[in-house]
Amino acid sequence: MTAWLLLIISVLAGTAGDLLTAKGMKDHGEIHDFRPGAMLSVASRLAGDFYMVTGVIAQALSFFSFVALLGVADLSFAVPATALGNVAKTLFARMFLKERLCWRRWAGAFLVTFGVLLVSF
């Protein structure tokens, strides 16, 4: 039971973290200047962005719950099962970020789900 709870936390927090940081970067825009001073300016702007900060915190929660998961479950279960995050990210990218998804991405998401089901039982 503990393994499943840690898995759910890892997947949901990782999904939230990726969605929030993607939103923050879409709001910021593409980075074109990679000189050290310009990168410091970008980093300071992003460090004050709600979406980026919240996303990084969610990703940290995902990481630490995954580390805890490795303490109670086999790696051969944990890694494939966390692939469910790819399915959740695909679904939520469509719903919240309004991304357009082709049939191949949907098919890939469903194949990942099927693969996770195969290794979890």
Tab-separated table of N, CA and C in Angstrom:
chain	number	residue	atom	x	y	z
A	1	MET	N	0.823	-1.199	0.000
A	1	MET	CA	0.000	0.000	0.000
A	1	MET	C	0.866	1.261	0.000
A	2	THR	N	1.939	1.252	0.800
A	2	THR	CA	2.832	2.409	0.846
A	2	THR	C	3.443	2.680	-0.520
A	3	ALA	N	3.809	1.631	-1.226
A	3	ALA	CA	4.416	1.796	-2.547
A	3	ALA	C	3.451	2.493	-3.500
A	4	TRP	N	2.193	2.092	-3.473
A	4	TRP	CA	1.214	2.708	-4.373
A	4	TRP	C	0.979	4.171	-4.024
A	5	LEU	N	0.950	4.513	-2.742
A	5	LEU	CA	0.766	5.905	-2.324
A	5	LEU	C	1.949	6.760	-2.777
A	6	LEU	N	3.153	6.258	-2.577
A	6	LEU	CA	4.342	6.989	-3.025
A	6	LEU	C	4.374	7.131	-4.538
A	7	LEU	N	3.940	6.092	-5.235
A	7	LEU	CA	3.873	6.156	-6.693
A	7	LEU	C	2.903	7.243	-7.145
A	8	ILE	N	1.733	7.283	-6.541
A	8	ILE	CA	0.722	8.287	-6.909
A	8	ILE	C	1.243	9.694	-6.637
A	9	ILE	N	1.870	9.885	-5.476
A	9	ILE	CA	2.431	11.201	-5.157
A	9	ILE	C	3.500	11.585	-6.165
A	10	SER	N	4.384	10.652	-6.485
A	10	SER	CA	5.459	10.930	-7.433
A	10	SER	C	4.916	11.306	-8.801
A	11	VAL	N	3.941	10.550	-9.279
A	11	VAL	CA	3.379	10.805	-10.612
A	11	VAL	C	2.619	12.133	-10.636
A	12	LEU	N	1.765	12.358	-9.657
A	12	LEU	CA	0.961	13.581	-9.665
A	12	LEU	C	1.813	14.825	-9.442
A	13	ALA	N	2.766	14.746	-8.518
A	13	ALA	CA	3.632	15.904	-8.267
A	13	ALA	C	4.533	16.176	-9.473
A	14	GLY	N	5.043	15.120	-10.091
A	14	GLY	CA	5.871	15.297	-11.286
A	14	GLY	C	5.088	15.895	-12.440
A	15	THR	N	3.866	15.443	-12.596
A	15	THR	CA	3.004	15.985	-13.642
A	15	THR	C	2.718	17.454	-13.383
A	16	ALA	N	2.344	17.769	-12.149
A	16	ALA	CA	2.067	19.165	-11.801
A	16	ALA	C	3.311	20.023	-12.007
A	17	GLY	N	4.464	19.514	-11.593
A	17	GLY	CA	5.704	20.271	-11.759
A	17	GLY	C	6.019	20.555	-13.217
A	18	ASP	N	5.875	19.563	-14.062
A	18	ASP	CA	6.154	19.768	-15.485
A	18	ASP	C	5.153	20.729	-16.122
A	19	LEU	N	3.888	20.605	-15.768
A	19	LEU	CA	2.878	21.512	-16.320
A	19	LEU	C	3.118	22.950	-15.872
A	20	LEU	N	3.429	23.123	-14.597
A	20	LEU	CA	3.646	24.475	-14.081
A	20	LEU	C	4.897	25.120	-14.665
A	21	THR	N	5.985	24.365	-14.780
A	21	THR	CA	7.189	24.951	-15.359
A	21	THR	C	7.015	25.209	-16.859
A	22	ALA	N	6.265	24.362	-17.541
A	22	ALA	CA	5.978	24.609	-18.965
A	22	ALA	C	5.171	25.898	-19.117
A	23	LYS	N	4.182	26.091	-18.249
A	23	LYS	CA	3.373	27.322	-18.284
A	23	LYS	C	4.260	28.534	-18.005
A	24	GLY	N	5.124	28.429	-16.999
A	24	GLY	CA	6.028	29.532	-16.687
A	24	GLY	C	6.940	29.887	-17.846
A	25	MET	N	7.466	28.886	-18.516
A	25	MET	CA	8.351	29.144	-19.653
A	25	MET	C	7.594	29.662	-20.868
A	26	LYS	N	6.357	29.205	-21.057
A	26	LYS	CA	5.553	29.744	-22.166
A	26	LYS	C	5.243	31.212	-21.927
A	27	ASP	N	4.975	31.564	-20.667
A	27	ASP	CA	4.728	32.968	-20.329
A	27	ASP	C	5.990	33.802	-20.511
A	28	HIS	N	7.150	33.229	-20.174
A	28	HIS	CA	8.418	33.945	-20.283
A	28	HIS	C	8.836	34.100	-21.736
A	29	GLY	N	8.713	33.057	-22.499
A	29	GLY	CA	9.142	33.080	-23.898
A	29	GLY	C	10.496	32.417	-24.077
A	30	GLU	N	10.863	32.268	-25.315
A	30	GLU	CA	12.110	31.585	-25.653
A	30	GLU	C	13.321	32.399	-25.200
A	31	ILE	N	14.364	31.697	-24.793
A	31	ILE	CA	15.608	32.350	-24.378
A	31	ILE	C	16.536	32.397	-25.592
A	32	HIS	N	16.994	33.618	-25.935
A	32	HIS	CA	17.849	33.781	-27.112
A	32	HIS	C	19.282	34.178	-26.755
A	33	ASP	N	19.453	34.807	-25.604
A	33	ASP	CA	20.759	35.320	-25.214
A	33	ASP	C	21.333	34.441	-24.105
A	34	PHE	N	22.431	33.776	-24.394
A	34	PHE	CA	23.017	32.831	-23.447
A	34	PHE	C	24.313	33.344	-22.822
A	35	ARG	N	24.538	34.645	-22.895
A	35	ARG	CA	25.691	35.209	-22.201
A	35	ARG	C	25.438	35.132	-20.697
A	36	PRO	N	26.477	35.022	-19.888
A	36	PRO	CA	26.293	34.863	-18.440
A	36	PRO	C	25.402	35.928	-17.799
A	37	GLY	N	25.580	37.183	-18.143
A	37	GLY	CA	24.762	38.251	-17.568
A	37	GLY	C	23.294	38.111	-17.941
A	38	ALA	N	23.039	37.746	-19.194
A	38	ALA	CA	21.660	37.566	-19.650
A	38	ALA	C	21.020	36.360	-18.973
A	39	MET	N	21.799	35.294	-18.782
A	39	MET	CA	21.261	34.107	-18.111
A	39	MET	C	20.942	34.391	-16.648
A	40	LEU	N	21.754	35.222	-16.004
A	40	LEU	CA	21.464	35.625	-14.627
A	40	LEU	C	20.171	36.426	-14.564
A	41	SER	N	19.965	37.275	-15.543
A	41	SER	CA	18.730	38.067	-15.613
A	41	SER	C	17.513	37.159	-15.796
A	42	VAL	N	17.622	36.187	-16.680
A	42	VAL	CA	16.528	35.229	-16.898
A	42	VAL	C	16.260	34.434	-15.624
A	43	ALA	N	17.323	33.958	-14.990
A	43	ALA	CA	17.174	33.165	-13.763
A	43	ALA	C	16.491	33.978	-12.667
A	44	SER	N	16.852	35.251	-12.533
A	44	SER	CA	16.225	36.063	-11.482
A	44	SER	C	14.760	36.322	-11.799
A	45	ARG	N	14.422	36.524	-13.065
A	45	ARG	CA	13.008	36.696	-13.434
A	45	ARG	C	12.218	35.419	-13.188
A	46	LEU	N	12.788	34.281	-13.567
A	46	LEU	CA	12.087	33.009	-13.381
A	46	LEU	C	11.964	32.635	-11.908
A	47	ALA	N	12.938	33.036	-11.092
A	47	ALA	CA	12.897	32.736	-9.659
A	47	ALA	C	11.753	33.471	-8.972
A	48	GLY	N	11.244	34.516	-9.596
A	48	GLY	CA	10.115	35.254	-9.038
A	48	GLY	C	8.786	34.889	-9.664
A	49	ASP	N	8.799	33.958	-10.584
A	49	ASP	CA	7.568	33.577	-11.275
A	49	ASP	C	6.834	32.491	-10.485
A	50	PHE	N	5.565	32.726	-10.197
A	50	PHE	CA	4.770	31.781	-9.401
A	50	PHE	C	4.763	30.387	-10.012
A	51	TYR	N	4.539	30.294	-11.311
A	51	TYR	CA	4.452	28.984	-11.963
A	51	TYR	C	5.777	28.228	-11.883
A	52	MET	N	6.876	28.939	-12.103
A	52	MET	CA	8.181	28.283	-12.066
A	52	MET	C	8.521	27.804	-10.650
A	53	VAL	N	8.318	28.671	-9.659
A	53	VAL	CA	8.654	28.306	-8.280
A	53	VAL	C	7.794	27.139	-7.809
A	54	THR	N	6.509	27.221	-8.058
A	54	THR	CA	5.598	26.140	-7.658
A	54	THR	C	5.933	24.851	-8.401
A	55	GLY	N	6.280	24.975	-9.676
A	55	GLY	CA	6.645	23.803	-10.463
A	55	GLY	C	7.900	23.123	-9.947
A	56	VAL	N	8.889	23.912	-9.571
A	56	VAL	CA	10.128	23.339	-9.043
A	56	VAL	C	9.873	22.650	-7.703
A	57	ILE	N	9.030	23.250	-6.861
A	57	ILE	CA	8.686	22.614	-5.584
A	57	ILE	C	7.962	21.291	-5.825
A	58	ALA	N	7.038	21.276	-6.781
A	58	ALA	CA	6.319	20.037	-7.100
A	58	ALA	C	7.273	18.973	-7.639
A	59	GLN	N	8.231	19.375	-8.460
A	59	GLN	CA	9.195	18.410	-8.984
A	59	GLN	C	10.089	17.866	-7.875
A	60	ALA	N	10.424	18.702	-6.911
A	60	ALA	CA	11.212	18.229	-5.765
A	60	ALA	C	10.408	17.213	-4.961
A	61	LEU	N	9.130	17.475	-4.750
A	61	LEU	CA	8.264	16.522	-4.052
A	61	LEU	C	8.213	15.205	-4.819
A	62	SER	N	8.105	15.289	-6.129
A	62	SER	CA	8.091	14.089	-6.955
A	62	SER	C	9.392	13.304	-6.805
A	63	PHE	N	10.511	14.003	-6.839
A	63	PHE	CA	11.810	13.340	-6.712
A	63	PHE	C	11.931	12.616	-5.373
A	64	PHE	N	11.608	13.304	-4.287
A	64	PHE	CA	11.781	12.693	-2.970
A	64	PHE	C	10.781	11.563	-2.724
A	65	SER	N	9.586	11.664	-3.290
A	65	SER	CA	8.652	10.539	-3.151
A	65	SER	C	9.129	9.352	-3.987
A	66	PHE	N	9.782	9.614	-5.125
A	66	PHE	CA	10.335	8.524	-5.919
A	66	PHE	C	11.486	7.853	-5.181
A	67	VAL	N	12.333	8.639	-4.540
A	67	VAL	CA	13.434	8.071	-3.752
A	67	VAL	C	12.868	7.198	-2.629
A	68	ALA	N	11.815	7.683	-1.970
A	68	ALA	CA	11.176	6.891	-0.914
A	68	ALA	C	10.560	5.620	-1.499
A	69	LEU	N	9.990	5.736	-2.693
A	69	LEU	CA	9.412	4.566	-3.365
A	69	LEU	C	10.473	3.494	-3.599
A	70	LEU	N	11.675	3.911	-3.966
A	70	LEU	CA	12.757	2.947	-4.185
A	70	LEU	C	13.130	2.216	-2.906
A	71	GLY	N	12.815	2.795	-1.755
A	71	GLY	CA	13.085	2.131	-0.489
A	71	GLY	C	12.097	1.037	-0.154
A	72	VAL	N	10.916	1.054	-0.782
A	72	VAL	CA	9.890	0.060	-0.448
A	72	VAL	C	9.462	-0.801	-1.638
A	73	ALA	N	9.967	-0.488	-2.825
A	73	ALA	CA	9.567	-1.252	-4.011
A	73	ALA	C	10.799	-1.539	-4.869
A	74	ASP	N	10.685	-2.536	-5.700
A	74	ASP	CA	11.760	-2.877	-6.628
A	74	ASP	C	11.879	-1.819	-7.718
A	75	LEU	N	13.091	-1.596	-8.167
A	75	LEU	CA	13.329	-0.660	-9.260
A	75	LEU	C	12.565	-1.087	-10.514
A	76	SER	N	12.470	-2.398	-10.720
A	76	SER	CA	11.784	-2.922	-11.904
A	76	SER	C	10.282	-2.636	-11.869
A	77	PHE	N	9.742	-2.294	-10.712
A	77	PHE	CA	8.347	-1.836	-10.609
A	77	PHE	C	8.284	-0.315	-10.666
A	78	ALA	N	9.160	0.359	-9.917
A	78	ALA	CA	9.073	1.805	-9.747
A	78	ALA	C	9.257	2.573	-11.059
A	79	VAL	N	10.266	2.230	-11.814
A	79	VAL	CA	10.545	2.986	-13.033
A	79	VAL	C	9.439	2.833	-14.075
A	80	PRO	N	9.006	1.624	-14.421
A	80	PRO	CA	7.915	1.533	-15.392
A	80	PRO	C	6.613	2.159	-14.877
A	81	ALA	N	6.322	2.005	-13.586
A	81	ALA	CA	5.068	2.536	-13.053
A	81	ALA	C	5.051	4.058	-13.078
A	82	THR	N	6.200	4.694	-12.866
A	82	THR	CA	6.216	6.155	-12.922
A	82	THR	C	6.055	6.669	-14.353
A	83	ALA	N	6.145	5.783	-15.322
A	83	ALA	CA	5.876	6.176	-16.702
A	83	ALA	C	4.427	6.603	-16.882
A	84	LEU	N	3.568	6.275	-15.924
A	84	LEU	CA	2.189	6.770	-15.977
A	84	LEU	C	2.162	8.292	-15.973
A	85	GLY	N	3.228	8.895	-15.473
A	85	GLY	CA	3.322	10.349	-15.515
A	85	GLY	C	3.279	10.868	-16.941
A	86	ASN	N	3.830	10.113	-17.884
A	86	ASN	CA	3.788	10.537	-19.291
A	86	ASN	C	2.359	10.585	-19.801
A	87	VAL	N	1.555	9.649	-19.363
A	87	VAL	CA	0.147	9.625	-19.771
A	87	VAL	C	-0.571	10.828	-19.160
A	88	ALA	N	-0.353	11.055	-17.876
A	88	ALA	CA	-0.997	12.181	-17.196
A	88	ALA	C	-0.552	13.502	-17.817
A	89	LYS	N	0.727	13.631	-18.125
A	89	LYS	CA	1.226	14.862	-18.731
A	89	LYS	C	0.608	15.101	-20.100
A	90	THR	N	0.446	14.046	-20.874
A	90	THR	CA	-0.179	14.179	-22.186
A	90	THR	C	-1.619	14.659	-22.045
A	91	LEU	N	-2.361	14.036	-21.149
A	91	LEU	CA	-3.755	14.414	-20.936
A	91	LEU	C	-3.879	15.841	-20.425
A	92	PHE	N	-3.088	16.190	-19.414
A	92	PHE	CA	-3.204	17.519	-18.823
A	92	PHE	C	-2.618	18.612	-19.711
A	93	ALA	N	-1.641	18.288	-20.553
A	93	ALA	CA	-1.130	19.274	-21.506
A	93	ALA	C	-2.235	19.661	-22.484
A	94	ARG	N	-3.028	18.710	-22.849
A	94	ARG	CA	-4.166	18.980	-23.734
A	94	ARG	C	-5.220	19.810	-23.011
A	95	MET	N	-5.526	19.428	-21.763
A	95	MET	CA	-6.607	20.090	-21.034
A	95	MET	C	-6.224	21.499	-20.559
A	96	PHE	N	-5.048	21.641	-19.943
A	96	PHE	CA	-4.701	22.896	-19.290
A	96	PHE	C	-3.833	23.819	-20.135
A	97	LEU	N	-2.936	23.261	-20.914
A	97	LEU	CA	-2.064	24.089	-21.741
A	97	LEU	C	-2.601	24.251	-23.155
A	98	LYS	N	-3.703	23.563	-23.450
A	98	LYS	CA	-4.369	23.642	-24.765
A	98	LYS	C	-3.447	23.238	-25.911
A	99	GLU	N	-2.579	22.259	-25.649
A	99	GLU	CA	-1.697	21.773	-26.694
A	99	GLU	C	-2.474	20.868	-27.646
A	100	ARG	N	-2.104	20.921	-28.906
A	100	ARG	CA	-2.726	20.051	-29.903
A	100	ARG	C	-1.917	18.766	-29.965
A	101	LEU	N	-2.611	17.650	-29.886
A	101	LEU	CA	-1.944	16.351	-29.865
A	101	LEU	C	-2.421	15.500	-31.030
A	102	CYS	N	-1.471	14.928	-31.742
A	102	CYS	CA	-1.824	14.058	-32.860
A	102	CYS	C	-2.153	12.656	-32.331
A	103	TRP	N	-2.674	11.832	-33.188
A	103	TRP	CA	-3.100	10.484	-32.793
A	103	TRP	C	-1.915	9.640	-32.316
A	104	ARG	N	-0.702	9.923	-32.841
A	104	ARG	CA	0.466	9.130	-32.423
A	104	ARG	C	0.805	9.362	-30.955
A	105	ARG	N	0.657	10.585	-30.483
A	105	ARG	CA	0.927	10.843	-29.056
A	105	ARG	C	-0.105	10.155	-28.183
A	106	TRP	N	-1.368	10.187	-28.613
A	106	TRP	CA	-2.400	9.487	-27.837
A	106	TRP	C	-2.136	7.989	-27.841
A	107	ALA	N	-1.765	7.446	-28.998
A	107	ALA	CA	-1.470	6.012	-29.078
A	107	ALA	C	-0.283	5.665	-28.186
A	108	GLY	N	0.738	6.499	-28.178
A	108	GLY	CA	1.889	6.271	-27.317
A	108	GLY	C	1.504	6.284	-25.845
A	109	ALA	N	0.643	7.211	-25.462
A	109	ALA	CA	0.191	7.294	-24.067
A	109	ALA	C	-0.558	6.024	-23.673
A	110	PHE	N	-1.401	5.537	-24.550
A	110	PHE	CA	-2.148	4.315	-24.241
A	110	PHE	C	-1.239	3.085	-24.210
A	111	LEU	N	-0.228	3.043	-25.077
A	111	LEU	CA	0.723	1.935	-25.045
A	111	LEU	C	1.532	1.933	-23.748
A	112	VAL	N	1.908	3.114	-23.275
A	112	VAL	CA	2.620	3.209	-22.000
A	112	VAL	C	1.734	2.681	-20.876
A	113	THR	N	0.468	3.079	-20.878
A	113	THR	CA	-0.472	2.609	-19.855
A	113	THR	C	-0.574	1.091	-19.873
A	114	PHE	N	-0.686	0.526	-21.043
A	114	PHE	CA	-0.780	-0.927	-21.171
A	114	PHE	C	0.497	-1.594	-20.653
A	115	GLY	N	1.659	-1.018	-20.990
A	115	GLY	CA	2.923	-1.568	-20.515
A	115	GLY	C	3.034	-1.524	-19.000
A	116	VAL	N	2.579	-0.437	-18.382
A	116	VAL	CA	2.609	-0.323	-16.926
A	116	VAL	C	1.714	-1.384	-16.302
A	117	LEU	N	0.548	-1.600	-16.885
A	117	LEU	CA	-0.342	-2.629	-16.370
A	117	LEU	C	0.310	-4.008	-16.448
A	118	LEU	N	1.042	-4.275	-17.520
A	118	LEU	CA	1.710	-5.567	-17.671
A	118	LEU	C	2.750	-5.813	-16.584
A	119	VAL	N	3.520	-4.777	-16.220
A	119	VAL	CA	4.581	-4.995	-15.251
A	119	VAL	C	4.112	-4.855	-13.800
A	120	SER	N	2.913	-4.335	-13.584
A	120	SER	CA	2.480	-4.107	-12.206
A	120	SER	C	1.778	-5.298	-11.584
A	121	PHE	N	1.437	-6.287	-12.366
A	121	PHE	CA	0.730	-7.444	-11.796
A	121	PHE	C	1.591	-8.693	-11.849
